[in-house]
Amino acid sequence: MKLYAPTYYQNFTCIADKCRHSCCIGWEIDVDDGTMRAYDTITEPYGQAIRDSIDREDTPHFKLCEGDRCPHLDESGLCKIITELGEGYLCHICREHPRFYNDTNDGKEVGLGMACEEACRLILSSDGYSEVVEIGEADGEVDEIDFDARVHREKIYDILSDNSLPYTQRLRLIADTYGVSLSVKTDAEWRKLLDSLEYLDDSHRALFARYSSDLSTPESLEAYLERALAYFIYRHTAAAWDEYEFRAAVGFALFCERLIASVAQTEGVNDLTGLIEVARMVSEELEYSEENTEAIKESFFNTLFGEVQS
Ligand code: SF4
């Protein structure tokens, strides 16, 4: 089946030792069955180091070292599996990160997750977010999906890119069109919800706890925030199987964008470099925890469910 991606996708290359927030630190990395079998047959000296580094209890995974570092990350920030054996020996998760996939009714879409700082830089600095192009073939069968989220996504991108309207008015229009106003909760209620979430880095809890919807968006950041919202829409609405799931995903996307704007404002961020750091942080805390994503979507589902009942 066909594989589609935003136009910036093919410009991605991991910046490895130049990355300040390496995905090889802080995450437990599971080793898939196929790669595990390959590791068990490596005869080169580094093969034994790999086998010794794996905890085979439950799902096999690399045993993290001090500072939660992957045991194969060297002091200069390079992966020893690649330098010793080549990229072909990376496990599925390492090979794929930071990519994500969504099925559509005529193929698959792939994107780059914003928690990766290089992906985040590309997403926030690339024009043409509404262009999704065919980049090749993907494995698997096309699923029969009745609801085509891409039709609505195009409508949202039309509103979002309409420069004849002020940026905040475009956000309101999207929220109104899909019935997912952020005023479904007061700012105090959003802050309470943010405080109740799980965090990878607990210092982010305090930053998010200052959330406010009253802050104005600096004009210098609007184009970047617009691209961030387009990314959240691309990533989270494609998998929607019906209109309500789609609308809750739009609510989630709008909330993530406003949280980035709010943290940027309270932290005095006014350029792309600073915004990349804030957007990466919001992505890693809200998007990379299924529980956190669902907790936020739930806020919109409750309202949408009320619509169905009445
Ligand atoms: S977070 Fe992104 S740029 Fe950094 S090491 Fe991982 S894939 Fe590479």
Tab-separated table of C-alpha atoms and ligand atoms in Angstrom:
chain	number	residue	atom	x	y	z
A	1	MET	CA	0.000	0.000	0.000
A	2	LYS	CA	1.006	3.610	-0.500
A	3	LEU	CA	2.998	5.565	2.100
A	4	TYR	CA	2.425	9.326	2.473
A	5	ALA	CA	4.339	11.976	4.436
A	6	PRO	CA	4.587	15.747	4.889
A	7	THR	CA	7.113	17.276	2.482
A	8	TYR	CA	9.653	18.019	5.256
A	9	TYR	CA	9.761	14.334	6.270
A	10	GLN	CA	12.476	13.321	3.828
A	11	ASN	CA	14.797	16.078	5.095
A	12	PHE	CA	15.124	14.392	8.506
A	13	THR	CA	18.454	13.026	9.679
A	14	CYS	CA	19.225	12.224	13.310
A	15	ILE	CA	21.792	14.737	14.607
A	16	ALA	CA	23.209	12.044	16.968
A	17	ASP	CA	26.089	13.490	19.047
A	18	LYS	CA	24.802	17.051	18.509
A	19	CYS	CA	21.431	16.239	20.103
A	20	ARG	CA	20.875	17.886	23.508
A	21	HIS	CA	17.916	15.639	24.381
A	22	SER	CA	19.006	12.261	23.036
A	23	CYS	CA	16.282	9.633	22.820
A	24	CYS	CA	18.999	7.205	24.034
A	25	ILE	CA	18.656	8.690	27.545
A	26	GLY	CA	15.653	8.267	29.813
A	27	TRP	CA	13.627	5.780	27.749
A	28	GLU	CA	13.517	2.029	28.248
A	29	ILE	CA	14.113	0.439	24.829
A	30	ASP	CA	12.434	-2.902	24.086
A	31	VAL	CA	14.167	-5.302	21.705
A	32	ASP	CA	11.830	-6.945	19.168
A	33	ASP	CA	11.910	-10.703	18.465
A	34	GLY	CA	13.536	-10.451	15.015
A	35	THR	CA	16.391	-8.255	16.285
A	36	MET	CA	16.778	-10.443	19.397
A	37	ARG	CA	17.324	-13.467	17.136
A	38	ALA	CA	19.900	-11.480	15.130
A	39	TYR	CA	21.722	-10.424	18.350
A	40	ASP	CA	21.889	-14.064	19.453
A	41	THR	CA	23.799	-14.996	16.297
A	42	ILE	CA	26.359	-12.143	16.126
A	43	THR	CA	29.878	-13.572	16.210
A	44	GLU	CA	31.761	-10.221	16.234
A	45	PRO	CA	33.168	-9.251	19.690
A	46	TYR	CA	30.520	-6.542	20.237
A	47	GLY	CA	27.778	-9.183	19.940
A	48	GLN	CA	28.522	-10.448	23.464
A	49	ALA	CA	28.403	-6.869	24.835
A	50	ILE	CA	24.932	-6.499	23.299
A	51	ARG	CA	23.695	-9.823	24.708
A	52	ASP	CA	25.045	-8.916	28.173
A	53	SER	CA	23.224	-5.573	28.034
A	54	ILE	CA	19.754	-7.104	27.604
A	55	ASP	CA	17.346	-7.928	30.406
A	56	ARG	CA	15.333	-10.899	29.095
A	57	GLU	CA	12.716	-10.843	31.850
A	58	ASP	CA	9.257	-10.143	30.342
A	59	THR	CA	9.786	-8.089	27.137
A	60	PRO	CA	13.554	-8.080	26.392
A	61	HIS	CA	14.995	-4.573	26.823
A	62	PHE	CA	18.340	-2.837	27.224
A	63	LYS	CA	19.367	-2.403	30.874
A	64	LEU	CA	19.810	1.337	31.377
A	65	CYS	CA	23.070	2.586	32.896
A	66	GLU	CA	23.742	5.474	35.272
A	67	GLY	CA	21.741	8.560	34.364
A	68	ASP	CA	19.260	6.289	32.537
A	69	ARG	CA	21.598	6.128	29.525
A	70	CYS	CA	21.303	3.358	26.944
A	71	PRO	CA	24.287	1.018	27.530
A	72	HIS	CA	25.325	1.464	23.870
A	73	LEU	CA	25.479	5.261	23.940
A	74	ASP	CA	29.154	6.298	24.046
A	75	GLU	CA	30.594	9.376	25.778
A	76	SER	CA	30.493	11.417	22.579
A	77	GLY	CA	26.783	10.675	22.027
A	78	LEU	CA	27.161	8.062	19.280
A	79	CYS	CA	25.503	4.625	19.201
A	80	LYS	CA	28.070	1.816	19.563
A	81	ILE	CA	25.764	-0.686	17.829
A	82	ILE	CA	25.997	1.512	14.718
A	83	THR	CA	29.702	2.295	15.014
A	84	GLU	CA	30.666	-1.339	15.736
A	85	LEU	CA	28.184	-3.253	13.555
A	86	GLY	CA	26.210	-0.859	11.350
A	87	GLU	CA	22.650	0.512	11.302
A	88	GLY	CA	21.299	-2.873	10.174
A	89	TYR	CA	21.683	-4.119	13.769
A	90	LEU	CA	19.449	-1.482	15.350
A	91	CYS	CA	16.276	-2.848	16.948
A	92	HIS	CA	12.906	-1.825	15.511
A	93	ILE	CA	12.286	1.036	17.993
A	94	CYS	CA	15.724	2.620	17.417
A	95	ARG	CA	15.403	2.243	13.653
A	96	GLU	CA	11.985	3.869	13.575
A	97	HIS	CA	12.268	6.648	16.195
A	98	PRO	CA	11.032	9.415	15.901
A	99	ARG	CA	8.627	8.220	13.197
A	100	PHE	CA	4.936	7.485	13.816
A	101	TYR	CA	2.415	5.849	11.472
A	102	ASN	CA	-1.336	6.165	10.941
A	103	ASP	CA	-3.536	4.013	8.703
A	104	THR	CA	-5.783	5.808	6.229
A	105	ASN	CA	-8.418	4.390	3.907
A	106	ASP	CA	-5.989	4.189	0.997
A	107	GLY	CA	-2.648	3.538	2.653
A	108	LYS	CA	-0.505	4.739	5.519
A	109	GLU	CA	0.790	8.121	6.666
A	110	VAL	CA	4.142	8.586	8.376
A	111	GLY	CA	5.372	11.590	10.311
A	112	LEU	CA	8.123	12.713	12.674
A	113	GLY	CA	7.359	13.043	16.386
A	114	MET	CA	7.995	16.470	17.850
A	115	ALA	CA	9.667	15.108	21.005
A	116	CYS	CA	12.813	14.702	18.883
A	117	GLU	CA	14.535	18.102	18.790
A	118	GLU	CA	15.678	17.794	15.163
A	119	ALA	CA	12.171	16.722	14.073
A	120	CYS	CA	10.775	19.646	16.072
A	121	ARG	CA	13.148	22.077	14.332
A	122	LEU	CA	12.029	20.765	10.919
A	123	ILE	CA	8.317	20.866	11.804
A	124	LEU	CA	8.429	24.433	13.153
A	125	SER	CA	10.640	25.843	10.408
A	126	SER	CA	9.227	24.148	7.266
A	127	ASP	CA	6.648	25.746	4.986
A	128	GLY	CA	3.870	23.819	3.271
A	129	TYR	CA	2.410	21.750	6.136
A	130	SER	CA	-0.718	21.032	4.111
A	131	GLU	CA	1.232	19.164	1.420
A	132	VAL	CA	1.234	15.434	2.097
A	133	VAL	CA	2.996	13.509	-0.654
A	134	GLU	CA	3.444	9.880	-1.663
A	135	ILE	CA	6.950	8.730	-0.699
A	136	GLY	CA	6.822	4.994	-1.416
A	137	GLU	CA	5.206	1.746	-0.348
A	138	ALA	CA	4.361	0.449	3.133
A	139	ASP	CA	3.831	-3.132	4.297
A	140	GLY	CA	0.343	-4.338	5.181
A	141	GLU	CA	-3.185	-4.243	3.847
A	142	VAL	CA	-5.368	-1.181	3.416
A	143	ASP	CA	-8.016	-1.052	6.173
A	144	GLU	CA	-11.639	-0.294	5.325
A	145	ILE	CA	-12.235	2.983	7.220
A	146	ASP	CA	-15.574	4.717	6.613
A	147	PHE	CA	-14.604	8.044	8.153
A	148	ASP	CA	-12.053	9.983	6.074
A	149	ALA	CA	-10.290	12.306	8.504
A	150	ARG	CA	-8.223	13.835	5.703
A	151	VAL	CA	-11.223	15.668	4.224
A	152	HIS	CA	-11.735	17.488	7.543
A	153	ARG	CA	-8.007	17.976	7.976
A	154	GLU	CA	-7.901	19.879	4.702
A	155	LYS	CA	-10.742	22.119	5.924
A	156	ILE	CA	-8.792	22.835	9.107
A	157	TYR	CA	-5.623	23.599	7.148
A	158	ASP	CA	-7.632	25.984	4.929
A	159	ILE	CA	-8.767	27.926	8.004
A	160	LEU	CA	-5.363	27.750	9.699
A	161	SER	CA	-3.480	29.078	6.681
A	162	ASP	CA	-5.945	31.920	5.958
A	163	ASN	CA	-3.655	34.881	6.582
A	164	SER	CA	-6.488	37.329	5.968
A	165	LEU	CA	-7.653	36.546	9.534
A	166	PRO	CA	-5.704	37.250	12.738
A	167	TYR	CA	-4.058	34.085	14.080
A	168	THR	CA	-6.129	33.800	17.273
A	169	GLN	CA	-9.333	34.248	15.240
A	170	ARG	CA	-8.302	31.291	13.048
A	171	LEU	CA	-7.848	29.187	16.201
A	172	ARG	CA	-11.303	30.214	17.453
A	173	LEU	CA	-12.845	29.403	14.084
A	174	ILE	CA	-11.373	25.899	14.108
A	175	ALA	CA	-12.580	25.359	17.694
A	176	ASP	CA	-16.070	26.645	16.833
A	177	THR	CA	-16.320	24.595	13.627
A	178	TYR	CA	-15.568	21.380	15.516
A	179	GLY	CA	-17.299	22.310	18.814
A	180	VAL	CA	-14.144	21.939	20.899
A	181	SER	CA	-13.654	25.248	22.679
A	182	LEU	CA	-10.902	25.183	25.299
A	183	SER	CA	-13.348	26.952	27.617
A	184	VAL	CA	-14.800	23.496	28.222
A	185	LYS	CA	-12.644	23.969	31.360
A	186	THR	CA	-11.629	27.103	33.224
A	187	ASP	CA	-7.897	27.879	33.328
A	188	ALA	CA	-7.866	26.713	36.967
A	189	GLU	CA	-9.429	23.387	35.920
A	190	TRP	CA	-6.877	22.949	33.099
A	191	ARG	CA	-4.077	23.681	35.592
A	192	LYS	CA	-5.508	21.084	37.976
A	193	LEU	CA	-5.627	18.532	35.157
A	194	LEU	CA	-2.043	19.329	34.109
A	195	ASP	CA	-0.917	18.919	37.722
A	196	SER	CA	-2.524	15.465	37.878
A	197	LEU	CA	-0.642	14.082	34.836
A	198	GLU	CA	2.447	11.838	34.869
A	199	TYR	CA	5.705	13.573	33.871
A	200	LEU	CA	8.979	12.311	32.425
A	201	ASP	CA	10.671	15.359	33.915
A	202	ASP	CA	8.929	16.625	37.021
A	203	SER	CA	10.248	20.180	36.562
A	204	HIS	CA	7.838	20.470	33.615
A	205	ARG	CA	4.894	20.089	36.005
A	206	ALA	CA	5.650	23.491	37.564
A	207	LEU	CA	5.997	25.109	34.124
A	208	PHE	CA	2.696	23.683	32.891
A	209	ALA	CA	1.001	24.627	36.185
A	210	ARG	CA	1.248	28.279	35.088
A	211	TYR	CA	-1.009	27.636	32.090
A	212	SER	CA	-3.148	30.610	31.117
A	213	SER	CA	-5.416	31.145	28.130
A	214	ASP	CA	-5.371	34.931	28.692
A	215	LEU	CA	-1.890	35.516	27.332
A	216	SER	CA	-1.561	37.107	23.947
A	217	THR	CA	0.569	35.344	21.309
A	218	PRO	CA	3.671	37.309	20.254
A	219	GLU	CA	3.485	37.929	16.508
A	220	SER	CA	7.066	36.696	16.098
A	221	LEU	CA	5.942	33.201	17.188
A	222	GLU	CA	2.658	32.897	15.281
A	223	ALA	CA	4.020	31.170	12.166
A	224	TYR	CA	5.820	28.575	14.320
A	225	LEU	CA	2.748	27.961	16.489
A	226	GLU	CA	0.653	27.569	13.346
A	227	ARG	CA	3.012	24.824	12.114
A	228	ALA	CA	2.973	23.170	15.546
A	229	LEU	CA	-0.833	23.037	15.454
A	230	ALA	CA	-0.766	21.653	11.891
A	231	TYR	CA	1.571	18.900	13.138
A	232	PHE	CA	-0.694	17.956	16.079
A	233	ILE	CA	-3.671	17.860	13.699
A	234	TYR	CA	-1.734	15.647	11.243
A	235	ARG	CA	-0.596	13.253	13.929
A	236	HIS	CA	-3.721	12.913	16.059
A	237	THR	CA	-6.704	13.205	13.734
A	238	ALA	CA	-5.678	10.706	11.037
A	239	ALA	CA	-6.379	7.715	13.275
A	240	ALA	CA	-9.924	8.908	14.125
A	241	TRP	CA	-12.523	6.301	13.210
A	242	ASP	CA	-15.511	8.650	13.564
A	243	GLU	CA	-16.447	12.303	13.805
A	244	TYR	CA	-16.380	12.385	17.644
A	245	GLU	CA	-12.935	10.824	17.866
A	246	PHE	CA	-11.790	13.344	15.245
A	247	ARG	CA	-13.215	16.307	17.156
A	248	ALA	CA	-11.655	15.192	20.453
A	249	ALA	CA	-8.312	14.942	18.591
A	250	VAL	CA	-8.793	18.511	17.291
A	251	GLY	CA	-9.444	19.641	20.890
A	252	PHE	CA	-6.250	17.890	22.018
A	253	ALA	CA	-4.271	19.552	19.197
A	254	LEU	CA	-5.643	23.008	20.039
A	255	PHE	CA	-4.841	22.537	23.727
A	256	CYS	CA	-1.239	21.446	22.983
A	257	GLU	CA	-0.737	24.522	20.791
A	258	ARG	CA	-2.107	26.857	23.504
A	259	LEU	CA	0.029	25.208	26.181
A	260	ILE	CA	3.138	25.799	24.036
A	261	ALA	CA	2.079	29.445	23.579
A	262	SER	CA	1.426	29.816	27.311
A	263	VAL	CA	4.761	28.310	28.448
A	264	ALA	CA	6.584	30.386	25.814
A	265	GLN	CA	4.936	33.534	27.139
A	266	THR	CA	5.569	32.875	30.830
A	267	GLU	CA	9.187	31.879	30.091
A	268	GLY	CA	9.817	34.943	27.913
A	269	VAL	CA	10.499	32.899	24.759
A	270	ASN	CA	10.379	34.987	21.592
A	271	ASP	CA	12.359	33.115	18.928
A	272	LEU	CA	12.456	29.779	17.100
A	273	THR	CA	15.289	28.312	19.184
A	274	GLY	CA	13.386	28.885	22.430
A	275	LEU	CA	10.115	27.689	20.984
A	276	ILE	CA	11.673	24.409	19.774
A	277	GLU	CA	12.617	23.655	23.378
A	278	VAL	CA	9.081	24.412	24.652
A	279	ALA	CA	7.298	22.507	21.850
A	280	ARG	CA	9.598	19.500	22.290
A	281	MET	CA	8.828	19.495	26.012
A	282	VAL	CA	5.041	19.682	25.521
A	283	SER	CA	5.212	16.904	22.923
A	284	GLU	CA	7.280	14.581	25.126
A	285	GLU	CA	5.029	15.063	28.151
A	286	LEU	CA	1.583	15.076	26.519
A	287	GLU	CA	1.925	13.071	23.304
A	288	TYR	CA	4.313	10.349	24.427
A	289	SER	CA	2.138	9.259	27.340
A	290	GLU	CA	-1.057	7.560	26.224
A	291	GLU	CA	-2.575	8.258	29.659
A	292	ASN	CA	-1.854	11.992	29.401
A	293	THR	CA	-3.181	12.201	25.837
A	294	GLU	CA	-6.368	10.412	26.833
A	295	ALA	CA	-6.837	12.554	29.975
A	296	ILE	CA	-6.858	15.690	27.815
A	297	LYS	CA	-9.033	14.216	25.059
A	298	GLU	CA	-11.458	13.071	27.760
A	299	SER	CA	-12.207	16.731	28.578
A	300	PHE	CA	-13.584	17.173	25.064
A	301	PHE	CA	-15.216	13.748	24.841
A	302	ASN	CA	-17.384	14.595	27.864
A	303	THR	CA	-18.824	17.621	26.050
A	304	LEU	CA	-19.172	15.793	22.736
A	305	PHE	CA	-20.859	12.870	24.480
A	306	GLY	CA	-23.296	15.368	26.057
A	307	GLU	CA	-24.177	16.497	22.501
A	308	VAL	CA	-25.058	12.947	21.508
A	309	GLN	CA	-27.240	12.495	24.627
A	310	SER	CA	-29.226	15.697	24.158
B	1	SF4	S1	16.065	12.705	19.705
B	1	SF4	FE1	16.111	12.784	17.436
B	1	SF4	S2	17.998	13.879	16.879
B	1	SF4	FE2	18.160	13.269	19.055
B	1	SF4	S3	19.262	11.294	19.058
B	1	SF4	FE3	17.057	10.810	19.006
B	1	SF4	S4	16.460	10.660	16.816
B	1	SF4	FE4	18.483	11.685	16.935
